[in-house]
PDB file of C-alpha atoms and ligand atoms in Angstrom:
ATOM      1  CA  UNK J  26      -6.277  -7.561 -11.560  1.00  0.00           C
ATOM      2  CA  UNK J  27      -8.788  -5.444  -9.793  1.00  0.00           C
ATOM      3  CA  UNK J  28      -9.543  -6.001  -6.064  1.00  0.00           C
ATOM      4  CA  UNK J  29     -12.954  -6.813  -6.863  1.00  0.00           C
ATOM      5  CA  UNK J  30     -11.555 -10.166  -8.978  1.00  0.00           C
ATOM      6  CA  UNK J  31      -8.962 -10.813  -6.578  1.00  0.00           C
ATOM      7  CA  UNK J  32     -11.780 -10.971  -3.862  1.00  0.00           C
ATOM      8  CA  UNK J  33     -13.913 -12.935  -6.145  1.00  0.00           C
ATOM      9  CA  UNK J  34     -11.193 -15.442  -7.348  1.00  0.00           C
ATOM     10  CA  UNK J  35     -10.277 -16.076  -3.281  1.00  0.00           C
ATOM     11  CA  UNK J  36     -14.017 -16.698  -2.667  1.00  0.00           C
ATOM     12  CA  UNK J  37     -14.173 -19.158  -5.970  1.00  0.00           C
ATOM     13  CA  UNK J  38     -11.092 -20.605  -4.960  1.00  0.00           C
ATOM     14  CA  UNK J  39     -11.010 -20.864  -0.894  1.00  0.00           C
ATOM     15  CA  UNK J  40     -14.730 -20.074   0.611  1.00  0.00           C
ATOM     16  CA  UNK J  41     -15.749 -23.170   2.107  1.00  0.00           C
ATOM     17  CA  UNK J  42     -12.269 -23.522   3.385  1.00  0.00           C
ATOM     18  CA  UNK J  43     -12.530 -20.301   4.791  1.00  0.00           C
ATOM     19  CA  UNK J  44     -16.235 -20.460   6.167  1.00  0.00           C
ATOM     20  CA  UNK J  45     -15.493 -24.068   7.830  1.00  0.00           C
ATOM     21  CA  UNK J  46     -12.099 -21.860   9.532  1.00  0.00           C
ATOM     22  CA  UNK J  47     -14.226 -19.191  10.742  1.00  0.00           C
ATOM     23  CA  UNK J  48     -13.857 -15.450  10.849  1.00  0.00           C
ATOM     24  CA  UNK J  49     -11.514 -15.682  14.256  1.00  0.00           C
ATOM     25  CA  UNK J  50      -8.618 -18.237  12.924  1.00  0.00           C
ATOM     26  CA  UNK J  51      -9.342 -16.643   9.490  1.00  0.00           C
ATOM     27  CA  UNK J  52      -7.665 -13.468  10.893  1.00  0.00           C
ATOM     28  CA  UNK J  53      -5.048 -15.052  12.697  1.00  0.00           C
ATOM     29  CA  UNK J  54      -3.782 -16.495   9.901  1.00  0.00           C
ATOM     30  CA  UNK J  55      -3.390 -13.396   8.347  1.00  0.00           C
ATOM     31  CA  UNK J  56      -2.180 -11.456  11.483  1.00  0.00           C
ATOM     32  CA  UNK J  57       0.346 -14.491  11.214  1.00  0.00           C
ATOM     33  CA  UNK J  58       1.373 -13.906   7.690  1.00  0.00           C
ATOM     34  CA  UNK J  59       1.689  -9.689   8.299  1.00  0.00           C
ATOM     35  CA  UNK J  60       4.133 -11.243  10.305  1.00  0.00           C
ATOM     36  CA  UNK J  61       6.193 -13.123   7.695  1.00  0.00           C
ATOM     37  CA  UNK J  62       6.094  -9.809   5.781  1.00  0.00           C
ATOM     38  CA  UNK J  63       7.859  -8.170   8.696  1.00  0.00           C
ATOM     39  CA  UNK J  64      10.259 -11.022   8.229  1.00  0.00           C
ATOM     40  CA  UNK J  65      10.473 -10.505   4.820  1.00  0.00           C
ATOM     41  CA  UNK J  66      11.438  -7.023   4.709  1.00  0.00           C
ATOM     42  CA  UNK J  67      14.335  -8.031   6.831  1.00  0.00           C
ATOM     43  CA  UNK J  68      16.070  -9.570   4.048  1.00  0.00           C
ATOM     44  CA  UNK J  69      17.028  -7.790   0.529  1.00  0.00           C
ATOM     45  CA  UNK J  70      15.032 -10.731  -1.248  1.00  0.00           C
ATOM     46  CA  UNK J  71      12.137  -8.610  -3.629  1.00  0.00           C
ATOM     47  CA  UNK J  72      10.890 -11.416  -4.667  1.00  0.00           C
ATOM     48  CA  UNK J  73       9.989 -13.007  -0.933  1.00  0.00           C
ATOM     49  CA  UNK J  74       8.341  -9.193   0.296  1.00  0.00           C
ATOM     50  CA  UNK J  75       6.346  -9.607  -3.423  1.00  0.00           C
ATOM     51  CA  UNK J  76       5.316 -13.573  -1.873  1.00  0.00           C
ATOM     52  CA  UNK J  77       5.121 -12.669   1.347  1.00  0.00           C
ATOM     53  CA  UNK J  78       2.822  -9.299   0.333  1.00  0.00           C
ATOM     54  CA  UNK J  79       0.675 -11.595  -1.668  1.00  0.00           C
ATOM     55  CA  UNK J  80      -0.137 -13.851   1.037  1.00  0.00           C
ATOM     56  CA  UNK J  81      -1.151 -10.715   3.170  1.00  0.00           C
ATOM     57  CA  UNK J  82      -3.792  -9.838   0.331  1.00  0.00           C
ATOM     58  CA  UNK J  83      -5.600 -13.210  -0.274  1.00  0.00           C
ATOM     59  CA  UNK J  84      -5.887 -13.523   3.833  1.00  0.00           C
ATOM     60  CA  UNK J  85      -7.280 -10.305   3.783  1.00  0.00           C
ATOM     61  CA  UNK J  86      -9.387 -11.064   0.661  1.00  0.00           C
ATOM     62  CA  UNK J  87     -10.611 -14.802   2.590  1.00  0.00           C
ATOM     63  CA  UNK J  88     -11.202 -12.291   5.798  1.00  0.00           C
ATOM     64  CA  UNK J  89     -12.884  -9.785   3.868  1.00  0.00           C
ATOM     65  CA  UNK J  90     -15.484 -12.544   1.833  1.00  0.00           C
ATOM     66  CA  UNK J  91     -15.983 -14.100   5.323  1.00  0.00           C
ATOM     67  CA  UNK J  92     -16.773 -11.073   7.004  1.00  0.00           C
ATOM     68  CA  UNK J  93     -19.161  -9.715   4.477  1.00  0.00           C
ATOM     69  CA  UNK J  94     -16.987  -6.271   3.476  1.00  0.00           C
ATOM     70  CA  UNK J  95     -16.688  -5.469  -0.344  1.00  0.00           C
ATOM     71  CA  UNK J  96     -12.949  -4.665  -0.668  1.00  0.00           C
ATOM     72  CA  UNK J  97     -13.292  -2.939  -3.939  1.00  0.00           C
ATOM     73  CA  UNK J  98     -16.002  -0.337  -1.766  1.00  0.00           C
ATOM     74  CA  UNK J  99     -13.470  -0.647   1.094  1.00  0.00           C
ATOM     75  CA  UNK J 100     -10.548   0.702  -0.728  1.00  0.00           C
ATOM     76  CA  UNK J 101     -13.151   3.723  -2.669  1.00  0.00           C
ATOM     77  CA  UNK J 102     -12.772   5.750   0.603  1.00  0.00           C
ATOM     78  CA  UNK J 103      -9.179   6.514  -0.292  1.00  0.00           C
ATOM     79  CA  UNK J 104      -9.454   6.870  -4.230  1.00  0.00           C
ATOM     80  CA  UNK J 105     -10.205  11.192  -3.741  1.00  0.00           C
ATOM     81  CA  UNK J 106      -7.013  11.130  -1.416  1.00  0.00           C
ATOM     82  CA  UNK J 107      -6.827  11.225   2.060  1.00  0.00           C
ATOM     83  CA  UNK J 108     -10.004  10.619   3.901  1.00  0.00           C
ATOM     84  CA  UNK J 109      -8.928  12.775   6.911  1.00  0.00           C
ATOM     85  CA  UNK J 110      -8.030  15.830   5.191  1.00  0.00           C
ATOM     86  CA  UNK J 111      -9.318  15.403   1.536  1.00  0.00           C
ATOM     87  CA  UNK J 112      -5.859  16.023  -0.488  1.00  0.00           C
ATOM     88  CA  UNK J 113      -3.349  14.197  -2.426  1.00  0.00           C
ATOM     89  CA  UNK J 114      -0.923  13.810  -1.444  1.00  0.00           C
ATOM     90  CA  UNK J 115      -1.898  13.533   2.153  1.00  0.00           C
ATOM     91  CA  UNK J 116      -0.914  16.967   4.347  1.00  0.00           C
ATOM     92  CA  UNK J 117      -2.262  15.531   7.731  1.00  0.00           C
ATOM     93  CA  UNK J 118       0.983  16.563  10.418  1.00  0.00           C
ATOM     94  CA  UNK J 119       3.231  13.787   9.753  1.00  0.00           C
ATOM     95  CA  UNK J 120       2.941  11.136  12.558  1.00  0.00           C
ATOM     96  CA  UNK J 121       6.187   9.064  12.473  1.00  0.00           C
TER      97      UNK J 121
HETATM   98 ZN1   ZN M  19      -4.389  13.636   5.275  1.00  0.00          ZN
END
């Protein structure tokens, strides 16, 4: 699935939700759920990260729809490598 359809099937699928939510709990919700995915990487489980990784992108998606950002052009500022020094792989000093 591209990012473009994923952000299209969220808006098909949870826009008015979403729009009667509002931008603020809209991003709560998925602050909440980055923090089931810290959860998630605490146990050896793949397939809960995969769920719990999932959930991160269709919050983002519902976030990204209600805030007016094209994902798909979002995500083209990283597709010629790093956008801070231009190569791929990325050889920025290495920031732990
Ligand atoms: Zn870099």
């Amino acid at each position: 699935m591209e990012i473009s359809e994923l952000q299209e099937l969220m808006r098909a699928t949870y826009l008015e939700r979403d729009e009667r939510r509002g931008v603020e709990a809209t991003f709560r919700w998925l602050v909440e759920e980055v923090g089931e995915v810290a959860r998630a990487l605490r146990h050896e489980d793949p397939g809960r990260r995969e769920h719990e990784l999932g959930d991160v992108l269709a919050w983002l998606a519902s976030l990204a729809n209600l805030a007016g950002v094209d994902l798909e052009q979002a995500a083209a500022r990283y597709a010629d490598g790093c956008p801070k020094c231009g190569e791929m792989p990325c050889a920025c000093p290495f920031t732990p």
